[in-house]
Coordinates of C-alpha atoms and ligand atoms in Angstrom, one line a residue:
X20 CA -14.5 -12.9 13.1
X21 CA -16.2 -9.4 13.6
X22 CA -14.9 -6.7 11.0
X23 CA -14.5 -3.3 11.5
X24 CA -13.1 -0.3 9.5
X25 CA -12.1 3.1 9.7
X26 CA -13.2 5.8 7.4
X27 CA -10.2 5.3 5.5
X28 CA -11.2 2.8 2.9
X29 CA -14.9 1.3 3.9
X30 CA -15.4 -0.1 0.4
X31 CA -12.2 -2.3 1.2
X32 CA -13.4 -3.6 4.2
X33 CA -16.6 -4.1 3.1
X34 CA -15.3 -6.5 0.2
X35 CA -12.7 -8.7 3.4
X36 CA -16.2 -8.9 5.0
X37 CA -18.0 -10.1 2.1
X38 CA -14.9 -12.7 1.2
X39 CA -15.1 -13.9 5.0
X40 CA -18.6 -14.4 5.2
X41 CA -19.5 -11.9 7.2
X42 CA -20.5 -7.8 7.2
X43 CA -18.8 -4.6 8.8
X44 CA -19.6 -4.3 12.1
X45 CA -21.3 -1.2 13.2
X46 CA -19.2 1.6 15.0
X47 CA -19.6 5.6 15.5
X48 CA -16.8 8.1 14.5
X49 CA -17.3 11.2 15.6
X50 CA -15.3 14.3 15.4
X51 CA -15.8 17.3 17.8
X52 CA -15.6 20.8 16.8
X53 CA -11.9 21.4 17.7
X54 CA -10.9 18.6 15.5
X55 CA -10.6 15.8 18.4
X56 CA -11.8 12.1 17.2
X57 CA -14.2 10.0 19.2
X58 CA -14.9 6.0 18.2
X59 CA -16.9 4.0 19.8
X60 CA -17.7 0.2 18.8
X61 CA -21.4 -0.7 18.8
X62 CA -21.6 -4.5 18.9
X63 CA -20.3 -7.1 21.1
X64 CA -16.9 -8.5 20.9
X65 CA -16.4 -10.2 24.1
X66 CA -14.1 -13.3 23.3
X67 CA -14.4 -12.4 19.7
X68 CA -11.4 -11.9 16.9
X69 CA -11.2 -9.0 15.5
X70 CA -10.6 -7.3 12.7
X71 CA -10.0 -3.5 12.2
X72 CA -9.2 -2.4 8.5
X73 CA -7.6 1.1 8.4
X74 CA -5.1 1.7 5.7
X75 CA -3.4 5.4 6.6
X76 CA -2.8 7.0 3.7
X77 CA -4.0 10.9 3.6
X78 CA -4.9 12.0 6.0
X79 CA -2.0 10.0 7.2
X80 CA -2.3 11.5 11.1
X81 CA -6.1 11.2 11.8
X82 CA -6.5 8.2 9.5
X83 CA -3.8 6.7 12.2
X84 CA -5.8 8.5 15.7
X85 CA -8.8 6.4 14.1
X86 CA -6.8 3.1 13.9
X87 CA -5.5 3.6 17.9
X88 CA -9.0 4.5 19.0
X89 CA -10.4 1.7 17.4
X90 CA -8.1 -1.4 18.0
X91 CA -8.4 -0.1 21.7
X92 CA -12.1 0.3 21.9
X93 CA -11.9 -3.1 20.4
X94 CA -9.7 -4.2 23.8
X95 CA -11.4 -2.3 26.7
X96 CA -14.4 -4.2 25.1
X97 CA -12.9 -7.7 25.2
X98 CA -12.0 -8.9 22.2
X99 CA -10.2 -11.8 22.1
X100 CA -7.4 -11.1 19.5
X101 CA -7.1 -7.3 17.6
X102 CA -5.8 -7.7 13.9
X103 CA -5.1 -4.0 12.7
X104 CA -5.1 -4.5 8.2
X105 CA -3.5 -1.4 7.1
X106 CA -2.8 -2.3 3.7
X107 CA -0.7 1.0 3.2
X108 CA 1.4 1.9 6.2
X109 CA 2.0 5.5 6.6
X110 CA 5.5 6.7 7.7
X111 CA 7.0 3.6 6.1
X112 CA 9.3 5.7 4.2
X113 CA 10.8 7.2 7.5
X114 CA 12.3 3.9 8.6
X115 CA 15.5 5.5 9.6
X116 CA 17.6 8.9 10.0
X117 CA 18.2 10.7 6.7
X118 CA 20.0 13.7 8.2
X119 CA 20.8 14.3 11.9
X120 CA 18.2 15.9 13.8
X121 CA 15.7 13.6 12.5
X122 CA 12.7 11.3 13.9
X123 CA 12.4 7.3 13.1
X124 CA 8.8 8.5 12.8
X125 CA 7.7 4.8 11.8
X126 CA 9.4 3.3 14.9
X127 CA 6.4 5.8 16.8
X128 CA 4.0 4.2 15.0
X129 CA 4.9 0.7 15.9
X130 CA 5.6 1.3 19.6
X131 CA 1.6 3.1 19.8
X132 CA 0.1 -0.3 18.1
X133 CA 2.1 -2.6 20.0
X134 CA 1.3 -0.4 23.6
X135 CA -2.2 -0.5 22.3
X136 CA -2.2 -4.2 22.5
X137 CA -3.2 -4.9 19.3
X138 CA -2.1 -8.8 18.1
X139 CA -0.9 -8.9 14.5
X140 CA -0.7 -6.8 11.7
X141 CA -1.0 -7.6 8.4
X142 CA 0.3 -4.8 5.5
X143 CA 1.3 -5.0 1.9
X144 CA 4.2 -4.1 -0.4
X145 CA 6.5 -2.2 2.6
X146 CA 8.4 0.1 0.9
X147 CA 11.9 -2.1 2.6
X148 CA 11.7 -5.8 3.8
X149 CA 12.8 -4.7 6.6
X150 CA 10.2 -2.9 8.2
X151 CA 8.2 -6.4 9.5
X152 CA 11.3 -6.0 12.0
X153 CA 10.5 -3.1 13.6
X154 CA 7.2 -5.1 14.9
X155 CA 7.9 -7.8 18.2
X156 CA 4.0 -8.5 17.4
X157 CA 3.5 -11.2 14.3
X158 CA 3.1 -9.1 11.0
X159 CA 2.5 -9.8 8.0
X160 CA 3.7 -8.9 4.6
X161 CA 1.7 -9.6 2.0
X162 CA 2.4 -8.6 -2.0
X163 CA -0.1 -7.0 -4.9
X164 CA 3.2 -8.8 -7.5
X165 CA 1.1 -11.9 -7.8
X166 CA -2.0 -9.8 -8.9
X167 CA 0.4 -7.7 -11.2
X168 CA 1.4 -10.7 -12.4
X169 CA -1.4 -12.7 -13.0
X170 CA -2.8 -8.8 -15.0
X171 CA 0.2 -9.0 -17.1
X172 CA -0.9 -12.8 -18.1
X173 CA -4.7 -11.8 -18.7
X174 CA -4.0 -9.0 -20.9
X175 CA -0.9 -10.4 -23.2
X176 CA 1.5 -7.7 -22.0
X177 CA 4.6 -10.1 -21.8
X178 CA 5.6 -10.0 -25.7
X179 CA 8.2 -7.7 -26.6
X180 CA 8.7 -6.6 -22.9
X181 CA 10.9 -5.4 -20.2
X182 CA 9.6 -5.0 -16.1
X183 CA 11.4 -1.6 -15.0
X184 CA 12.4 -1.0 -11.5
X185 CA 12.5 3.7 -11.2
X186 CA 14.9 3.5 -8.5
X187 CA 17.8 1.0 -7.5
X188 CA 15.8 0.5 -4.2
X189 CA 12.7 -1.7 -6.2
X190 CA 15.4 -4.0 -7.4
X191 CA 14.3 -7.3 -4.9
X192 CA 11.0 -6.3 -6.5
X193 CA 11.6 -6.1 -10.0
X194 CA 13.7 -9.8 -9.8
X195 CA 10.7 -11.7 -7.6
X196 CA 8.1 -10.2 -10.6
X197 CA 10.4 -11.5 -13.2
X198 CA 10.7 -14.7 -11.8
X199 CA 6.5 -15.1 -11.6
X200 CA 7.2 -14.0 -15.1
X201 CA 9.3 -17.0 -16.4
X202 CA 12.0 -14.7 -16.7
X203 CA 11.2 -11.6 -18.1
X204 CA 13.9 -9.2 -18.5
X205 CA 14.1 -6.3 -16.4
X206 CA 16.1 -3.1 -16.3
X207 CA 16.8 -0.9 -13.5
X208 CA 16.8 3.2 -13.4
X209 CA 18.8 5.2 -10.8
X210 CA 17.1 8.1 -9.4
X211 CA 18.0 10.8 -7.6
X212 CA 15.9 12.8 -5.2
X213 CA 16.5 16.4 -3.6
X214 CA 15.8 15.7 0.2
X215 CA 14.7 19.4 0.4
X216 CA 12.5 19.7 -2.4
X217 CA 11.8 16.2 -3.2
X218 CA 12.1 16.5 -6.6
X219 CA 13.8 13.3 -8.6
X220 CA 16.1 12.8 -11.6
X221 CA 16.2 9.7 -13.6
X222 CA 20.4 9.6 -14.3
X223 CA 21.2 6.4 -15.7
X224 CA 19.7 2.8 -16.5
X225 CA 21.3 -0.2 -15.5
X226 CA 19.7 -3.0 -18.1
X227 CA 18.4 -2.7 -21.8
X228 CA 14.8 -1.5 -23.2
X229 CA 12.2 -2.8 -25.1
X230 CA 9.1 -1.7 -27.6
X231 CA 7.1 -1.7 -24.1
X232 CA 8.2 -1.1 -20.5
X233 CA 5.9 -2.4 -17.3
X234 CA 7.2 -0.1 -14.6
X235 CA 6.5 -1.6 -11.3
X236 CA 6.8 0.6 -7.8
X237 CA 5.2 0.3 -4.6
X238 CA 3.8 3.5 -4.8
X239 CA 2.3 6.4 -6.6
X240 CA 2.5 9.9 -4.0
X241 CA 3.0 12.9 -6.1
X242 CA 4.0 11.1 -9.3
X243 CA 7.3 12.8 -9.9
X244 CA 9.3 9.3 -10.4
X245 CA 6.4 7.1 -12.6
X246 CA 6.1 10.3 -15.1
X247 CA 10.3 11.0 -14.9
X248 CA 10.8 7.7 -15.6
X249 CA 8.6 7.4 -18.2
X250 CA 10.2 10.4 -19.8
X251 CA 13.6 8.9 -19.7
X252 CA 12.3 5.5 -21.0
X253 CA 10.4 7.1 -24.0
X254 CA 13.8 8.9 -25.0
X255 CA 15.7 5.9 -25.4
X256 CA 12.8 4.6 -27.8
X257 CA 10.4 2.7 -25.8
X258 CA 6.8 3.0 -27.6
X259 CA 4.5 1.9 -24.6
X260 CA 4.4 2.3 -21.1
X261 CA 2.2 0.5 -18.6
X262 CA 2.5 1.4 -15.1
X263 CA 2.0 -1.5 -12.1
X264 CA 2.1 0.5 -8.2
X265 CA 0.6 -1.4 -5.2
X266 CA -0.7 2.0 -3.3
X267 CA -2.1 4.9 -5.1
X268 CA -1.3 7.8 -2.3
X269 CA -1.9 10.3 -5.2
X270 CA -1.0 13.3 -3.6
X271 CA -0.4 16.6 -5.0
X272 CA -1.3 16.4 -8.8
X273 CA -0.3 12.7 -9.5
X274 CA -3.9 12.2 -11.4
X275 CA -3.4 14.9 -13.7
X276 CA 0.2 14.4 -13.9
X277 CA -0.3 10.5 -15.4
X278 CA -3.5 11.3 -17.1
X279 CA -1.2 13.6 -19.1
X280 CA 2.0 12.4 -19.3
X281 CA 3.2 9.4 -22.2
X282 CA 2.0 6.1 -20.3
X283 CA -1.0 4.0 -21.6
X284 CA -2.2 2.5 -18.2
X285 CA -1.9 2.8 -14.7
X286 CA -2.7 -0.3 -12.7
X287 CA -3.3 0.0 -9.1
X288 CA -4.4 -1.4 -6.0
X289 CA -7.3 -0.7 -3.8
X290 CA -4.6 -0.6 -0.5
X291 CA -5.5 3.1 -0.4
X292 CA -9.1 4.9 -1.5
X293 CA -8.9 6.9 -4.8
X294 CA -11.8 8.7 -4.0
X295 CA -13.9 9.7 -7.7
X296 CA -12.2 13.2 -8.2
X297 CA -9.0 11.0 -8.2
X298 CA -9.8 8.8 -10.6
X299 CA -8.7 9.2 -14.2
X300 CA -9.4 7.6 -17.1
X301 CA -6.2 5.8 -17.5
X302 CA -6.9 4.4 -14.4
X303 CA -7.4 0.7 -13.1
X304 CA -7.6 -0.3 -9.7
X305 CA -7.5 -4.3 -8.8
X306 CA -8.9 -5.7 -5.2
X307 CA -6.6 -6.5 -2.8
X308 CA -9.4 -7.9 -0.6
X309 CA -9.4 -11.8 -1.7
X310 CA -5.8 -12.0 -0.1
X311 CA -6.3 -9.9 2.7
X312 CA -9.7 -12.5 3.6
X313 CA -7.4 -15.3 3.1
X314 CA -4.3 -13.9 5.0
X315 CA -7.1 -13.5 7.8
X316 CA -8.8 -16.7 7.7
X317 CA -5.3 -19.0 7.5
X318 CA -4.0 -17.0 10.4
X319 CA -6.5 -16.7 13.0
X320 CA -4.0 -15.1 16.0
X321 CA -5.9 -17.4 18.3
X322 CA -5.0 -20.4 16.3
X323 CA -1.4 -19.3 17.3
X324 CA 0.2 -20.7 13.6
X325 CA 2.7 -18.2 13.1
Ligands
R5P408 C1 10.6 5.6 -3.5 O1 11.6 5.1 -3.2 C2 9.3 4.8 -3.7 O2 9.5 3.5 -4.1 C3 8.4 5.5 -4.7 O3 9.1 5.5 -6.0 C4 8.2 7.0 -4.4 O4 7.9 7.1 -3.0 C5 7.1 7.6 -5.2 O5 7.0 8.9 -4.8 P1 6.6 10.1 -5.8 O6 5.4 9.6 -6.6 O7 6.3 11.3 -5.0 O8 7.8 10.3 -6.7

């Protein structure tokens, strides 16, 4: 299996690589003067599966132009089977029409991978469960919860403890993470968010506190729900606040925003790059990599399992 990545997260694909025995395989991207993006592939795929690791986070649009060159570079050049990783899936959140007028912007990104020709894709912690259905290719749908999980284990953060869903939207999530947890309670917050601005309100909690709250999300883009909810939780008398989110978008001022704000710990994923300016010292990122490898390696699309 040859392995190749954008310039969206090389350190990501670097580790899949490493975990499948192999290295990232060498390709050019160039970008001309007026902004245009050129790829080309520099090994030899002919007959080979391959792999192309892109996760399109900011900049969402030429982390995407990157992905389409690539996968059909990887074509045009041979390659038996395309598998396009994008461990964060840009547009995800506009999987339908809000208001009339309005684009199903993420059902144009699926049509451009599929036309493409690329084989399978394999993305984590969708923002709904039913996104996989917008794809007639095989896709997979893999979860950071069991990492979460397994973190909340290692470091003895299940005594006196309740998992908190921000919005009533996370509440498949919160129940699955409770039930890896042998049953730890959860609550549930309902937010509200101006379309306009995009500002959110915490109004109400459906579900009871505790000395600490694990609030768990899939991600982490300008911050506004993680810090309002911590707010609202910390007012009704919860001491400590650890915070679990699958993809660290970070835009705006999220990093200053939670280095600030009342929670102890931020747990995230390596789905998306937190480049070093980013990174704050609340901070943790965990590897998605191992299960990426092993989503790869158990479901070669040339051994046809799905
Ligand atoms: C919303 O439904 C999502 O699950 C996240 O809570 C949201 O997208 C996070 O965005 P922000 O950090 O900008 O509030």
């Amino acid at each position: 299996m040859k392995v190749f990545s954008g310039s969206a997260n090389f350190p990501l694909a670097q580790k899949i690589a490493q975990y499948l025995g192999e290295t990232v395989s060498p390709r050019e991207l160039f970008v001309f003067p007026d902004g245009e993006r050129r790829v080309q592939i520099q090994e030899n795929v002919v007959d080979e599966d391959t792999v192309v690791v892109q996760p399109t986070a900011t900049p969402v649009d030429s982390n995407y132009m990157e992905l389409f060159f690539l996968c059909d570079s990887l074509k045009r050049s041979g390659a038996r089977s395309v598998t396009a990783v994008v461990p964060y899936l840009g547009y995800q959140r506009q999987d339908h029409v809000f208001r009339d007028g309005e684009a199903v912007s993420l059902a144009v990104i699926v049509k451009m991978l599929e036309s493409i020709g690329v084989d399978r894709v394999i993305s984590c912690d969708l923002h709904s469960i039913k996104i996989p259905e917008f794809f007639t290719i095989p896709m997979t749908h893999l979860s950071a919860l069991p990492l979460f999980a397994h973190t909340i284990r290692e470091e003895n953060l299940l005594k006196n403890s309740v998992l908190i869903s921000p919005d009533m939207g996370g509440i498949r999530r919160i129940k699955q993470m409770s039930e890896m947890l042998d049953g730890l309670p959860y609550a549930v917050l309902e937010k509200d968010r101006n379309l306009d601005t995009g500002n959110v309100a915490i109004v109400r909690i459906e579900g009871e506190v505790a000395k600490r709250a694990l609030i768990v999300d899939d991600m982490i883009s300008s911050g506004g729900t993680i810090v309002k909810a911590a707010d609202f939780l910390r007012q009704r008398g919860v001491e400590e606040i650890v915070i679990f989110v699958t993809h660290a978008v970070f835009s705006k001022e999220a990093p200053k925003l939670l280095q600030e704000s009342l929670i102890t710990k931020v747990y995230v994923t390596d789905s998306v790059y937190v480049s070093e300016e980013k990174r704050f010292a609340k901070l943790e990122i965990l590897s998605l990599a191992d299960m990426m490898a092993t989503s790869l390696r158990d479901h070669e699309v040339t051994k046809q399992s799905f």
